[in-house]
Structure formats: structure tokens, C-alpha cells
Coordinates of C-alpha atoms in Angstrom, one line a residue:
Chain A
M1 CA -1.5 0.7 -34.6
P2 CA 2.0 -0.1 -35.8
D3 CA 2.1 -1.9 -39.1
S4 CA 5.3 -3.5 -38.0
L5 CA 6.6 -5.0 -34.8
S6 CA 10.1 -4.6 -33.6
A7 CA 12.4 -7.6 -33.2
D8 CA 12.6 -6.8 -29.4
D9 CA 8.8 -6.9 -29.1
V10 CA 8.8 -10.4 -30.6
R11 CA 11.6 -11.6 -28.4
H12 CA 9.8 -10.2 -25.3
V13 CA 6.5 -12.0 -26.3
A14 CA 8.5 -15.2 -27.1
R15 CA 10.2 -15.0 -23.7
L16 CA 6.9 -14.6 -21.8
A17 CA 5.6 -17.7 -23.6
R18 CA 9.0 -19.5 -22.9
L19 CA 9.6 -20.0 -26.6
D20 CA 13.1 -20.2 -27.9
V21 CA 13.2 -18.4 -31.3
T22 CA 16.0 -18.0 -33.8
D23 CA 16.8 -14.6 -35.4
E24 CA 15.2 -15.8 -38.7
E25 CA 12.0 -16.8 -36.8
V26 CA 12.0 -13.4 -35.0
E27 CA 11.9 -11.7 -38.5
L28 CA 9.3 -14.1 -39.8
F29 CA 7.0 -13.7 -36.7
A30 CA 7.4 -10.0 -36.7
G31 CA 5.8 -9.8 -40.1
Q32 CA 3.1 -12.3 -39.2
L33 CA 2.2 -10.8 -35.9
A34 CA 2.1 -7.3 -37.5
A35 CA -0.4 -8.7 -40.0
V36 CA -2.6 -10.0 -37.1
L37 CA -2.4 -6.6 -35.3
D38 CA -3.3 -4.8 -38.5
H39 CA -6.3 -6.9 -38.9
A40 CA -7.4 -6.2 -35.4
S41 CA -6.8 -2.5 -35.8
D42 CA -9.4 -2.5 -38.6
I43 CA -12.0 -2.2 -35.9
E44 CA -10.6 1.2 -34.9
A45 CA -12.2 2.5 -38.1
L46 CA -15.6 1.9 -36.5
D47 CA -17.3 4.0 -34.0
T48 CA -17.7 1.6 -31.0
H49 CA -18.1 4.0 -28.1
E50 CA -21.7 2.9 -27.5
V51 CA -20.9 -0.8 -27.8
P52 CA -20.1 -2.4 -24.5
P53 CA -17.0 -4.6 -24.4
T54 CA -17.8 -8.2 -25.1
A55 CA -16.6 -10.5 -22.3
H56 CA -17.9 -13.6 -24.0
P57 CA -19.3 -14.5 -27.4
L58 CA -22.2 -16.5 -25.9
P59 CA -25.2 -14.5 -24.5
L60 CA -25.0 -16.4 -21.2
V61 CA -24.4 -15.3 -17.6
N62 CA -24.3 -17.1 -14.2
V63 CA -23.4 -20.6 -15.3
L64 CA -23.0 -22.1 -11.9
R65 CA -22.8 -25.5 -10.2
E66 CA -23.8 -26.5 -6.7
D67 CA -21.1 -26.9 -4.0
E68 CA -21.1 -30.7 -4.1
V69 CA -18.1 -33.1 -4.2
T70 CA -17.7 -35.1 -7.4
P71 CA -15.1 -37.9 -7.9
G72 CA -11.6 -36.8 -8.9
V73 CA -8.9 -38.9 -10.4
E74 CA -6.6 -41.6 -8.9
R75 CA -3.4 -40.0 -7.7
D76 CA -1.2 -42.9 -8.9
E77 CA -2.8 -42.8 -12.3
V78 CA -2.0 -39.1 -12.7
L79 CA 1.5 -39.3 -11.2
A80 CA 2.3 -42.1 -13.6
M81 CA 1.7 -39.6 -16.4
A82 CA 4.1 -37.0 -14.9
P83 CA 7.7 -36.9 -16.0
A84 CA 8.7 -37.5 -12.3
A85 CA 7.0 -38.1 -9.0
E86 CA 8.1 -38.5 -5.4
E87 CA 6.3 -39.0 -2.1
G88 CA 2.9 -38.7 -3.8
R89 CA 3.8 -35.4 -5.3
F90 CA 4.9 -34.1 -8.7
R91 CA 8.6 -33.7 -8.8
V92 CA 9.8 -30.6 -10.7
P93 CA 13.3 -29.3 -11.4
R94 CA 14.8 -26.7 -9.1
I95 CA 12.8 -23.5 -9.1
L96 CA 14.9 -20.4 -9.9
G97 CA 12.8 -17.8 -8.1
E98 CA 10.1 -17.2 -5.5
A99 CA 6.5 -17.5 -6.6
P100 CA 5.4 -14.4 -8.5
Chain B
M1 CA 22.0 -0.2 -0.8
S2 CA 23.1 -1.7 2.4
E3 CA 20.6 -3.8 4.3
R4 CA 19.6 -2.6 7.8
E5 CA 21.3 -4.7 10.4
A6 CA 18.9 -7.2 12.0
S7 CA 19.8 -6.0 15.4
G8 CA 19.7 -2.4 14.6
A9 CA 16.0 -2.2 13.6
G10 CA 14.9 0.4 16.1
A11 CA 11.9 2.7 16.4
L12 CA 11.0 4.8 13.5
D13 CA 11.7 8.5 13.8
G14 CA 8.0 9.1 14.1
A15 CA 8.4 12.9 14.4
R16 CA 10.0 13.1 10.9
Y17 CA 8.5 10.2 9.0
E18 CA 5.1 8.6 8.6
I19 CA 4.4 4.9 7.8
V20 CA 1.9 4.3 5.0
V21 CA 0.5 0.7 4.7
G22 CA -2.0 -1.0 2.4
L23 CA -2.8 -4.6 3.0
E24 CA -3.8 -7.5 0.7
V25 CA -5.5 -10.3 2.5
H26 CA -6.2 -13.6 0.8
C27 CA -9.0 -15.5 2.4
E28 CA -9.8 -19.1 1.6
L29 CA -13.5 -19.7 1.4
R30 CA -15.1 -22.5 3.5
T31 CA -16.8 -24.2 0.6
R32 CA -17.0 -27.9 0.4
T33 CA -15.5 -28.0 -3.1
K34 CA -13.0 -26.0 -5.2
L35 CA -13.9 -22.9 -7.2
F36 CA -14.3 -24.5 -10.6
C37 CA -14.5 -28.2 -10.0
G38 CA -16.0 -30.7 -7.5
C39 CA -12.8 -31.7 -5.8
P40 CA -13.0 -31.4 -2.0
N41 CA -11.7 -28.1 -0.5
S42 CA -9.9 -29.7 2.5
F43 CA -6.8 -28.8 4.4
G44 CA -4.3 -31.4 5.5
D45 CA -5.3 -34.3 3.3
E46 CA -2.7 -36.7 1.7
P47 CA -1.0 -34.9 -1.2
N48 CA -2.7 -35.0 -4.6
T49 CA -5.8 -36.8 -3.4
N50 CA -8.2 -33.9 -4.2
I51 CA -7.4 -33.4 -7.9
C52 CA -9.2 -33.8 -11.2
P53 CA -8.8 -32.9 -14.8
V54 CA -10.1 -29.4 -14.2
C55 CA -7.8 -28.3 -11.5
L56 CA -4.9 -30.1 -13.1
G57 CA -5.5 -28.2 -16.3
L58 CA -5.8 -31.2 -18.5
P59 CA -6.8 -30.7 -22.1
G60 CA -10.5 -30.7 -22.8
S61 CA -11.6 -30.0 -19.2
L62 CA -13.9 -27.0 -18.5
P63 CA -14.3 -25.0 -15.3
V64 CA -17.8 -24.3 -13.8
L65 CA -18.2 -21.7 -11.1
N66 CA -19.2 -22.8 -7.6
R67 CA -22.4 -21.1 -6.5
Q68 CA -21.5 -21.2 -2.8
A69 CA -18.1 -19.4 -3.4
V70 CA -20.0 -16.6 -5.2
E71 CA -22.5 -16.4 -2.3
Y72 CA -19.5 -16.1 0.2
A73 CA -17.8 -13.5 -1.9
M74 CA -21.0 -11.4 -2.0
R75 CA -21.5 -11.7 1.7
I76 CA -17.9 -10.5 2.2
G77 CA -18.6 -7.6 -0.2
E78 CA -21.8 -6.7 1.7
A79 CA -20.1 -6.9 5.1
L80 CA -17.4 -4.6 3.9
H81 CA -19.9 -2.1 2.6
C82 CA -18.8 -2.6 -1.0
Q83 CA -20.7 -2.2 -4.3
V84 CA -21.4 -5.7 -5.4
R85 CA -21.3 -5.7 -9.2
P86 CA -21.3 -7.8 -12.4
S87 CA -17.9 -9.3 -12.8
I88 CA -15.8 -11.4 -15.2
F89 CA -12.8 -13.7 -14.8
H90 CA -9.4 -13.3 -16.4
R91 CA -6.4 -15.6 -16.8
K92 CA -3.3 -14.4 -15.1
N93 CA -0.5 -16.1 -17.1
Y94 CA 2.8 -17.1 -15.5
F95 CA 5.1 -20.0 -15.5
Y96 CA 5.5 -21.5 -12.1
P97 CA 4.9 -25.1 -11.1
D98 CA 2.3 -24.2 -8.4
M99 CA -0.3 -23.9 -11.1
P100 CA -0.5 -26.8 -13.5
K101 CA -2.4 -24.7 -16.1
D102 CA 0.4 -22.0 -16.2
Y103 CA -2.3 -19.4 -15.4
Q104 CA -4.4 -18.6 -12.4
V105 CA -8.0 -17.6 -12.9
S106 CA -8.7 -14.3 -11.1
Q107 CA -10.8 -11.2 -11.4
Y108 CA -8.9 -8.3 -12.9
D109 CA -10.5 -5.1 -14.1
E110 CA -14.1 -6.0 -13.3
P111 CA -14.1 -7.5 -9.8
I112 CA -17.2 -8.5 -7.9
N113 CA -16.8 -6.1 -5.0
V114 CA -15.4 -2.6 -5.1
E115 CA -15.2 0.6 -2.9
G116 CA -16.1 -0.4 0.6
W117 CA -14.7 0.3 4.0
L118 CA -14.0 -1.3 7.3
E119 CA -14.2 0.4 10.7
L120 CA -11.5 -0.3 13.3
P121 CA -12.7 -0.7 16.9
A122 CA -11.0 2.6 17.7
G123 CA -13.4 4.2 15.2
K124 CA -11.1 4.9 12.2
R125 CA -12.4 3.8 8.8
I126 CA -10.0 2.0 6.4
G127 CA -11.0 2.1 2.7
I128 CA -11.5 -1.2 0.8
T129 CA -10.4 -0.9 -2.8
R130 CA -11.8 -4.2 -3.9
A131 CA -12.5 -7.8 -2.8
H132 CA -12.3 -10.1 -5.8
M133 CA -12.5 -13.9 -6.4
E134 CA -9.7 -16.1 -7.6
E135 CA -8.4 -19.6 -7.3
D136 CA -5.6 -20.6 -4.9
T137 CA -2.4 -22.2 -6.1
G138 CA -0.8 -25.6 -5.3
K139 CA 1.8 -26.1 -2.6
S140 CA 5.5 -26.6 -3.4
T141 CA 8.0 -28.1 -1.0
H142 CA 11.7 -27.4 -1.8
M143 CA 13.9 -30.4 -1.3
G144 CA 17.6 -30.7 -0.6
G145 CA 19.7 -27.9 1.0
A146 CA 18.0 -26.4 4.0
G147 CA 14.5 -26.5 2.5
R148 CA 14.9 -23.0 1.1
I149 CA 14.3 -22.3 -2.5
G150 CA 17.8 -20.9 -3.2
D151 CA 19.7 -24.1 -2.4
A152 CA 17.1 -26.7 -3.2
T153 CA 17.9 -29.4 -5.7
H154 CA 14.3 -29.9 -6.8
S155 CA 10.7 -29.3 -5.6
L156 CA 7.7 -31.4 -5.0
V157 CA 4.2 -30.2 -5.7
D158 CA 0.9 -31.0 -4.2
Y159 CA -2.2 -29.7 -6.1
N160 CA -4.8 -30.3 -3.4
R161 CA -4.9 -26.5 -2.8
A162 CA -4.8 -25.6 -6.5
G163 CA -8.3 -24.2 -7.4
V164 CA -9.5 -23.7 -3.8
P165 CA -11.7 -20.5 -3.8
L166 CA -10.2 -17.3 -2.4
V167 CA -11.4 -13.8 -2.0
E168 CA -8.5 -11.2 -2.0
I169 CA -9.4 -8.1 -0.1
V170 CA -7.3 -5.1 -1.0
S171 CA -7.3 -2.1 1.3
E172 CA -6.5 1.6 0.5
P173 CA -3.2 2.9 1.8
D174 CA -5.0 4.2 4.8
I175 CA -3.1 2.4 7.5
R176 CA -0.5 4.5 9.4
S177 CA 1.2 2.1 11.9
A178 CA 2.0 -1.5 12.6
D179 CA -0.6 -1.5 15.4
E180 CA -3.3 -0.2 13.0
A181 CA -2.4 -2.9 10.5
R182 CA -2.8 -5.6 13.2
A183 CA -6.1 -4.0 14.3
Y184 CA -7.3 -4.1 10.6
V185 CA -6.4 -7.7 10.1
S186 CA -7.9 -8.7 13.4
E187 CA -11.2 -6.9 12.6
L188 CA -11.2 -8.2 9.1
R189 CA -10.7 -11.7 10.3
A190 CA -13.6 -11.3 12.8
I191 CA -15.8 -10.1 9.9
L192 CA -14.8 -12.9 7.6
V193 CA -15.6 -15.5 10.3
A194 CA -18.9 -13.8 11.0
T195 CA -20.0 -14.0 7.3
G196 CA -19.4 -17.8 7.5
A197 CA -16.9 -17.4 4.6
S198 CA -13.7 -18.2 6.5
D199 CA -12.4 -20.1 9.5
G200 CA -9.9 -17.3 10.0
K201 CA -7.0 -19.6 10.7
M202 CA -3.8 -17.7 9.9
E203 CA -1.6 -20.6 11.1
E204 CA -3.2 -22.9 8.5
G205 CA -2.8 -20.4 5.8
S206 CA -6.6 -19.9 5.3
L207 CA -5.9 -16.1 5.9
R208 CA -2.7 -14.8 4.3
V209 CA -1.5 -11.2 4.5
D210 CA 0.8 -9.2 2.2
A211 CA 1.7 -5.6 3.2
N212 CA 2.5 -2.7 0.9
V213 CA 4.8 -0.5 3.0
S214 CA 6.2 3.0 2.3
V215 CA 7.4 5.9 4.3
R216 CA 7.2 9.6 3.7
P217 CA 8.2 12.8 5.5
A218 CA 5.6 13.8 8.1
H219 CA 3.0 16.1 6.6
S220 CA 3.9 15.1 3.1
A221 CA 0.9 14.9 0.7
T222 CA 2.5 12.4 -1.7
F223 CA 3.3 8.8 -1.1
G224 CA 6.8 7.3 -1.0
T225 CA 7.9 4.3 -3.1
R226 CA 6.4 1.1 -1.7
C227 CA 7.7 -2.4 -1.1
E228 CA 5.5 -5.4 -0.9
I229 CA 6.2 -7.6 2.0
K230 CA 5.2 -11.3 1.9
N231 CA 5.4 -14.3 4.1
M232 CA 4.0 -13.1 7.4
N233 CA 1.9 -15.8 9.1
S234 CA 0.7 -14.2 12.3
L235 CA -0.4 -10.8 13.5
R236 CA 2.8 -10.6 15.5
S237 CA 5.0 -11.1 12.4
L238 CA 2.9 -8.6 10.4
G239 CA 3.6 -5.9 13.0
R240 CA 7.3 -6.8 13.3
A241 CA 7.7 -6.9 9.5
I242 CA 6.0 -3.5 9.0
D243 CA 8.2 -1.8 11.7
Y244 CA 11.3 -3.4 10.4
E245 CA 10.6 -2.4 6.8
A246 CA 9.6 1.2 7.6
A247 CA 12.8 1.6 9.6
R248 CA 14.8 0.1 6.7
Q249 CA 13.3 2.5 4.2
V250 CA 14.0 5.5 6.5
D251 CA 17.6 4.4 6.8
V252 CA 17.8 4.3 3.0
L253 CA 16.4 7.8 2.7
Q254 CA 18.5 9.3 5.4
A255 CA 21.6 7.9 3.8
G256 CA 20.6 9.9 0.7
G257 CA 19.4 6.8 -1.2
R258 CA 16.1 5.9 -3.0
V259 CA 13.7 3.1 -2.0
V260 CA 13.5 0.6 -4.9
Q261 CA 10.0 -0.7 -5.6
E262 CA 10.2 -4.5 -5.1
T263 CA 8.8 -7.5 -3.4
R264 CA 10.5 -8.4 -0.1
H265 CA 10.4 -11.6 1.9
W266 CA 9.9 -11.5 5.7
N267 CA 12.2 -13.9 7.6
E268 CA 10.6 -14.5 11.0
D269 CA 13.7 -16.0 12.6
E270 CA 16.1 -13.3 11.4
G271 CA 13.5 -10.6 12.1
R272 CA 14.2 -8.8 8.7
T273 CA 13.0 -8.5 5.2
S274 CA 15.1 -9.3 2.2
S275 CA 14.7 -8.7 -1.5
M276 CA 13.1 -11.4 -3.6
R277 CA 14.4 -10.1 -6.8
S278 CA 15.2 -12.8 -9.3
K279 CA 17.1 -12.5 -12.6
E280 CA 13.8 -12.6 -14.4
E281 CA 12.5 -9.4 -16.0
A282 CA 9.5 -7.7 -14.4
Y283 CA 6.4 -9.9 -14.4
D284 CA 4.0 -9.4 -17.3
Y285 CA 0.9 -11.5 -16.7
R286 CA -0.8 -10.9 -20.0
Y287 CA -4.3 -10.9 -18.4
F288 CA -7.1 -11.8 -20.8
P289 CA -10.7 -12.7 -20.2
E290 CA -11.1 -16.4 -19.4
P291 CA -12.9 -17.8 -22.5
D292 CA -14.2 -20.8 -20.6
L293 CA -16.2 -18.8 -18.1
V294 CA -19.2 -16.5 -18.7
P295 CA -19.9 -13.2 -16.9
L296 CA -21.2 -13.4 -13.3
V297 CA -24.2 -11.0 -12.9
P298 CA -25.8 -11.5 -9.5
D299 CA -29.4 -10.0 -9.6
E300 CA -30.8 -7.9 -6.8
A301 CA -32.7 -10.9 -5.3
W302 CA -29.5 -12.8 -4.9
R303 CA -27.6 -9.8 -3.4
E304 CA -30.5 -9.2 -1.0
S305 CA -30.4 -12.8 0.1
A306 CA -26.6 -12.5 0.7
R307 CA -27.3 -9.4 2.8
C308 CA -30.0 -11.2 4.8
A309 CA -27.6 -14.1 5.5
L310 CA -25.3 -11.9 7.4
P311 CA -25.4 -11.9 11.2
P312 CA -24.6 -8.7 13.1
M313 CA -21.0 -7.7 12.4
P314 CA -18.4 -7.1 15.2
G315 CA -18.8 -3.3 14.9
E316 CA -22.5 -3.5 15.4
R317 CA -22.1 -5.9 18.3
R318 CA -19.6 -3.6 20.0
R319 CA -22.1 -0.7 19.6
A320 CA -25.0 -2.8 20.9
L321 CA -23.0 -4.0 24.0
A322 CA -21.6 -0.5 24.7
E323 CA -25.1 0.9 24.6
A324 CA -26.6 -1.8 26.8
A325 CA -23.7 -1.4 29.3
G326 CA -23.5 2.4 29.1
T327 CA -19.8 2.4 28.1
D328 CA -17.9 3.1 24.9
P329 CA -17.5 0.6 22.0
A330 CA -13.7 0.5 22.0
S331 CA -13.6 -0.7 25.6
V332 CA -15.8 -3.8 24.9
A333 CA -13.9 -5.0 21.8
L334 CA -12.4 -8.0 23.7
L335 CA -15.8 -9.2 24.9
V336 CA -17.1 -9.2 21.3
E337 CA -13.9 -10.9 20.1
L338 CA -14.4 -13.6 22.6
D339 CA -18.1 -13.9 21.7
L340 CA -19.2 -13.0 25.2
D341 CA -21.2 -9.9 24.3
G342 CA -24.5 -11.8 24.0
L343 CA -24.1 -13.0 27.5
V344 CA -23.6 -9.5 28.9
V345 CA -26.4 -7.9 26.8
E346 CA -28.9 -10.5 27.9
A347 CA -27.8 -10.4 31.5
V348 CA -28.2 -6.6 31.5
A349 CA -31.6 -6.9 29.8
A350 CA -32.6 -9.3 32.6
G351 CA -31.8 -6.5 35.1
A352 CA -28.2 -7.3 36.0
D353 CA -25.8 -4.5 37.0
A354 CA -23.9 -3.6 33.8
R355 CA -20.6 -2.7 35.4
I356 CA -20.4 -5.9 37.4
A357 CA -21.6 -8.0 34.4
L358 CA -18.8 -6.5 32.2
N359 CA -16.2 -7.1 34.9
R360 CA -17.2 -10.7 35.6
A361 CA -17.5 -11.5 31.8
A362 CA -14.1 -9.9 31.0
N363 CA -12.3 -11.7 33.8
E364 CA -13.8 -14.9 35.2
V365 CA -15.9 -15.9 32.1
A366 CA -13.1 -14.9 29.6
A367 CA -10.7 -17.1 31.6
D368 CA -12.8 -20.2 30.9
L369 CA -14.2 -19.9 27.3
E370 CA -14.8 -23.7 27.3
G371 CA -17.1 -23.3 30.3
A372 CA -18.6 -20.2 28.9
R373 CA -20.4 -22.2 26.3
R374 CA -22.6 -23.9 29.0
L375 CA -23.2 -20.7 31.0
S376 CA -26.7 -19.5 30.4
P377 CA -27.4 -15.7 30.4
A378 CA -30.0 -16.3 33.0
S379 CA -27.6 -17.9 35.5
F380 CA -25.0 -15.3 34.7
A381 CA -27.5 -12.5 35.3
K382 CA -28.5 -14.1 38.6
V383 CA -24.9 -14.3 40.0
V384 CA -24.4 -10.7 39.0
S385 CA -27.6 -9.6 40.6
M386 CA -26.8 -11.5 43.8
E387 CA -23.4 -9.7 44.0
A388 CA -25.0 -6.3 43.2
A389 CA -27.6 -6.8 46.0
A390 CA -24.7 -7.8 48.4
K391 CA -26.2 -11.3 48.8
L392 CA -22.7 -12.5 47.7
T393 CA -19.4 -10.8 48.3
A394 CA -17.2 -10.3 45.2
T395 CA -15.1 -13.3 46.3
Q396 CA -18.1 -15.5 46.7
A397 CA -19.6 -14.4 43.4
K398 CA -16.4 -15.4 41.6
Q399 CA -16.6 -18.8 43.3
V400 CA -20.2 -19.3 42.3
L401 CA -19.4 -18.3 38.7
A402 CA -16.5 -20.7 38.6
A403 CA -18.8 -23.5 39.7
L404 CA -21.3 -22.5 37.0
L405 CA -18.5 -22.5 34.4
A406 CA -17.3 -25.9 35.6
G407 CA -20.8 -27.3 35.1
E408 CA -21.5 -28.1 38.7
S409 CA -25.0 -26.8 38.4
D410 CA -26.9 -24.1 36.6
D411 CA -28.5 -22.7 39.7
P412 CA -26.4 -20.0 41.3
E413 CA -28.6 -20.0 44.5
A414 CA -28.1 -23.7 45.0
I415 CA -24.4 -23.4 44.5
A416 CA -24.2 -20.5 47.0
A417 CA -26.3 -22.4 49.5
R418 CA -24.1 -25.6 49.2
R419 CA -21.1 -23.5 50.1
G420 CA -22.8 -21.8 53.0
F421 CA -22.6 -18.4 51.3
E422 CA -25.2 -16.6 53.2
A423 CA -25.1 -12.9 53.3
M424 CA -24.3 -11.7 56.7
D425 CA -26.7 -9.1 57.9
T426 CA -25.3 -5.8 58.9
T427 CA -26.0 -6.2 62.6
A428 CA -24.1 -9.5 62.8
L429 CA -21.2 -7.9 60.9
E430 CA -21.2 -4.9 63.2
I431 CA -20.9 -7.2 66.2
V432 CA -17.9 -8.9 64.8
I433 CA -16.3 -5.6 63.8
D434 CA -16.7 -4.3 67.3
E435 CA -15.1 -7.4 68.7
V436 CA -12.1 -6.9 66.5
I437 CA -11.8 -3.3 67.5
A438 CA -12.0 -4.2 71.1
A439 CA -9.3 -6.8 70.7
N440 CA -6.9 -4.4 68.9
P441 CA -7.0 -1.1 70.9
E442 CA -3.6 0.2 69.8
P443 CA -4.0 -0.3 66.1
W444 CA -7.5 1.1 66.4
E445 CA -6.1 4.4 67.7
R446 CA -3.7 4.5 64.8
F447 CA -6.6 3.8 62.4
K448 CA -8.6 6.6 63.9
G449 CA -5.5 8.8 63.6
G450 CA -5.7 8.2 59.8
D451 CA -3.0 5.6 59.4
P452 CA -4.1 3.7 56.3
K453 CA -1.6 0.8 56.9
V454 CA -3.7 -0.7 59.7
A455 CA -6.9 -0.9 57.7
G456 CA -5.8 -4.2 56.2
L457 CA -5.3 -5.7 59.6
F458 CA -9.0 -5.0 60.6
V459 CA -10.5 -6.2 57.4
G460 CA -8.3 -9.3 57.6
Q461 CA -9.4 -10.0 61.2
V462 CA -13.1 -9.6 60.3
M463 CA -12.7 -11.9 57.3
K464 CA -11.0 -14.5 59.5
R465 CA -13.7 -14.4 62.1
T466 CA -16.5 -14.5 59.5
K467 CA -14.7 -17.2 57.4
G468 CA -14.7 -14.9 54.4
K469 CA -18.5 -14.3 54.3
A470 CA -18.3 -10.6 55.0
D471 CA -18.3 -8.1 52.2
G472 CA -15.0 -6.2 52.2
K473 CA -16.6 -3.0 51.1
A474 CA -19.2 -3.2 53.9
V475 CA -16.5 -3.9 56.4
T476 CA -14.5 -0.8 55.3
S477 CA -17.5 1.4 55.4
I478 CA -18.5 0.3 59.0
L479 CA -14.9 0.7 60.1
R480 CA -14.9 4.3 58.8
E481 CA -18.2 4.9 60.5
R482 CA -16.9 3.6 63.8
A483 CA -13.7 5.7 63.5
G484 CA -16.0 8.7 63.4
G485 CA -14.9 9.7 60.0
G486 CA -18.5 9.6 58.8

């Protein structure tokens, strides 16, 4: 595990999360994120090869519901909360690329 | 790299290159509600009328997995001979307005179904890598310009489809031609419909196909660079897109270029694929386990009940029909596809002639599928048997069948009697034939001399005199006998 994170790594992660960060913030977050990674890397000191990966902290499986319709929300109420709506739909700015 | 001219997309140089295709099929499940909430799963409703805090991703809402969606996913896994395993859900993170949560819940490294196979009617097996569960996205409509994303001014989003359960079925790159790809999707669709999980409607988007296409020199052991083709909404466009794309890649290679791995968009009107590359960097979905959902661990009893819920699959039905009718499975694929195999199997079991039953089912019955629903196997068997026993000529049998399909009656004998379809006995037929011979001495000499052109004249005359009641085959055989040919 690296004990530091490059400025490019931080910019990449910020971009994926659509965060606009200044150069000062990149430096600040590089140190903070490296500390988090260091903490997580402590676990590497342990022998975990016989421990199955934990998918969920609760010892539960198969939480299911029946396939029955339940009431939703009023369209107009939800659309009123949106920045813009048109023809019963959410209006969003021009999309720059095709769906991923 | 220059794009292949739309008009220039010709046949692939099959002797030098081989097409390699793997398909990803998204199948919407026919549940009543969405995957993680109780909103109706319904196509064509008013926009944004089937939405709630869960599928809108509002803070504080929590997803709960739909039992029926899991049941359908397991049936699909069983039908595709997969291992059905414990699985978990991940978040696939991306920014796009079709998902209000900014992530799609999907199965990533531990999907519910892995390592299966599907057998094409022609007998070839295509490997199934995985068939995992995920939620569908919303539907965006691009406004302004020509309705295309590039020149739109803004988009409108409907979240009715966001959260609808899907199973994505990923094949191995075992498909070697556009025809095979179509056969695969067609067979997969039939299987999905048989499991009850899907309505199979490609035109409504409940079945959507993406194709990974590459080409390689014939006899090469390694794969070429692949492109993913999207936006094909019929079997026909799937075939066209694969052929176009393969030819484009061969052009690139023959010009000394390299195929670039990318996603390409099929344009049905232009008949070509084009690059969908955007200015954005490569996608990085940052998958991580969905903390709001617990693992799914179906026990053996549940898996067994999913297996038991399956009716016979198309492959089994083809084999059963082929065995009953004494033919090969590939030749009866259409009858199974049209759901007419049961009719033939039962008719044959009731003693009907297999060859005639197959013919009448594939032609007359297949031409009236609406009517086929009221045709009982017993009546069908009866008509076929009457024809086989020469109580009806082929023409008469077709008319009786048409009347059965039209719902006139369900008694073939009554229908035949009403139309005066009585079998002519051979003696009566011979008398008529002798009369016709006597009336046509000159053509008769030519017939005896072996001129095949006059045969029609005699058969026609006999039919006219018997008002079509004579059996054409019997007439021909008596004529030959009379001509002394034996």
C-alpha cells in the first residue's frame, strides 16, 4: 500500500465523483486519503486467507418481499421538487454523451 | 481510420477471416412490481406514474428484493444449465440522468447464475458465461434538434422503467456468424418465454441485445480486438449490424490499420455502425457491494422448486416431436416455435400418419394460428387419418381442416359429409377414367408413348367429371396401369 497518493490519483477520483477541487485541496486530500488507505492496509498484516470476504456486516441473508404493488408517490408532488419539469417528465440539461 | 461506406458493406471474405461474436441480452422480467420496490412494472403507462422514494433514490429510502424476480432469475439459470449460486449485489456508479441514484444496482463478481449453455436448433452449443440480476434504467427523450442526443437542447426523463428487474445473459464468444447470432437470440427468447420470466417482445424493449464483434484470420487461435455494438431492436438489425461491423473491421485490417476497442452505435436507417466515443475518459464504475442489501442465498429446496416450475424447453420439445414423427429435430424447429408441436405429437399418438400430420401442421395450421387455438388434437388426428386412408383427397383434407380452424364444427366427418366429400370407390373412378381415355384417343396414344405433358390433361378431365372428388394420386396410378406401364 502506498503511504502517499499522487495528485493525479486525487484528481481522477474527484473527477469520477464530479467534484471540482483546487490545487490546494488536491494536496490536502492526498494526505488525508493516504491516511485512510494506510489505516485500511493495517489489515494486510493479518493472515485472512481462511476468512471469507464479508459482503454485509449483519448476519442476514434472503431479505425478500412479495411481488405486490404498493402505493407510490404523486407525480406532480415529485416533479414540483425537481429543478425543472416538462410534459410530466424531469427536464435535464443537454446530455453530452450516450448512456454508458 | 476511415469509416466503411454505407453502400460498400459487402460480404465478408469468409475464406480469410472469421467472425467472432458474443452476445449480451437484457431481459425484463414479467414481475408485477419493480426489483427493489412495490411500484408497478408496466410498459406504456403515463410518464412518472410508477415511481416512489426507493426507485427515485430519495434519502432514507431502502431497497428490498422482490422474491418473484429471484424466482424468475433462478428459472432462467436452470433453463440455461447454469450453476445457481449464492450472490450479492453491487452498486455500479456513474453519472447519467437515466438513474436518479447515480448508480445502478447490479450483480458484479458474484452473480446468481454462471457457466451454462444453450443448444441451437442446429445442434451447436453456445456457452453462457453468466446470467445476473440488475435493475433497469429510466427512459430519456432528447428534445430539440432531430431528437438525437448530439443536437438536442435538453432531455426529458421518465423513471417508470427505473428499477424494473432485468436478467442480463452473457454468452461466451462462441458465435461465428450473423445467422448463428440470430438463431441464438431466437432460441434464447423462446427459452425465456417458456420459463415465464419474459414476454420476449424485442419491439417493446423487453429483450435488448448488445453484440461484441471481432474478426480474426481464419484458423487463428487468438481473438481480435472487439467492438461492442448497441441499439439493435430486431433480429434483422442484429444480423445486419454484425455483418456490417465485421466487414468494417476487415477493411481496417486490410488497410494495415488496427481495430480500436470501443462501443459503436447501430443506425438502422443508414445501415452502419458509428463510434459512440465521447470526450469523457474511460468509464470507471467503482463497483462496491450495495450496503442496503444482504446476500442472496437460495437453498436447495428453492432451487428445486424453480427447476420443477419449468415446462419442457424448446430443445426438448423439438426432440420429442422429432422422435414421435420419425424425423430430425432441426426440421421441426418451426412447429415448436409456433407452439404446434403438441398438436402433432398428440395426433401421432392417436394413430395419425406422422408425415401428413407434419405437413398439414406446418402449412394449413401454421397459416391460421388464431384458429389453431380451437383445433383439438383429436379432430386434427381424425382429418389426417381420413386423408391417410384416402377417405379424403389432399385438397378435401385441406378444406376440412380450414373449416375446423374457422370454427365451423369440431367434427371432421360432419364437415366432410356437409360438403359431399365422399371417397370415390376405385371402381367408380376407373369407369370415369376409361370414359376420359375413350374421349381422348390421340392424347392417350401420346401418353402411352411416354409423353409426360399430356398427363395433366387426363387428371384435369377426371377431376372435372368427378367434381374434384377423385384422389389425384389414385388417378395417376390407374392411368399408368391402363397405359400398360405397370
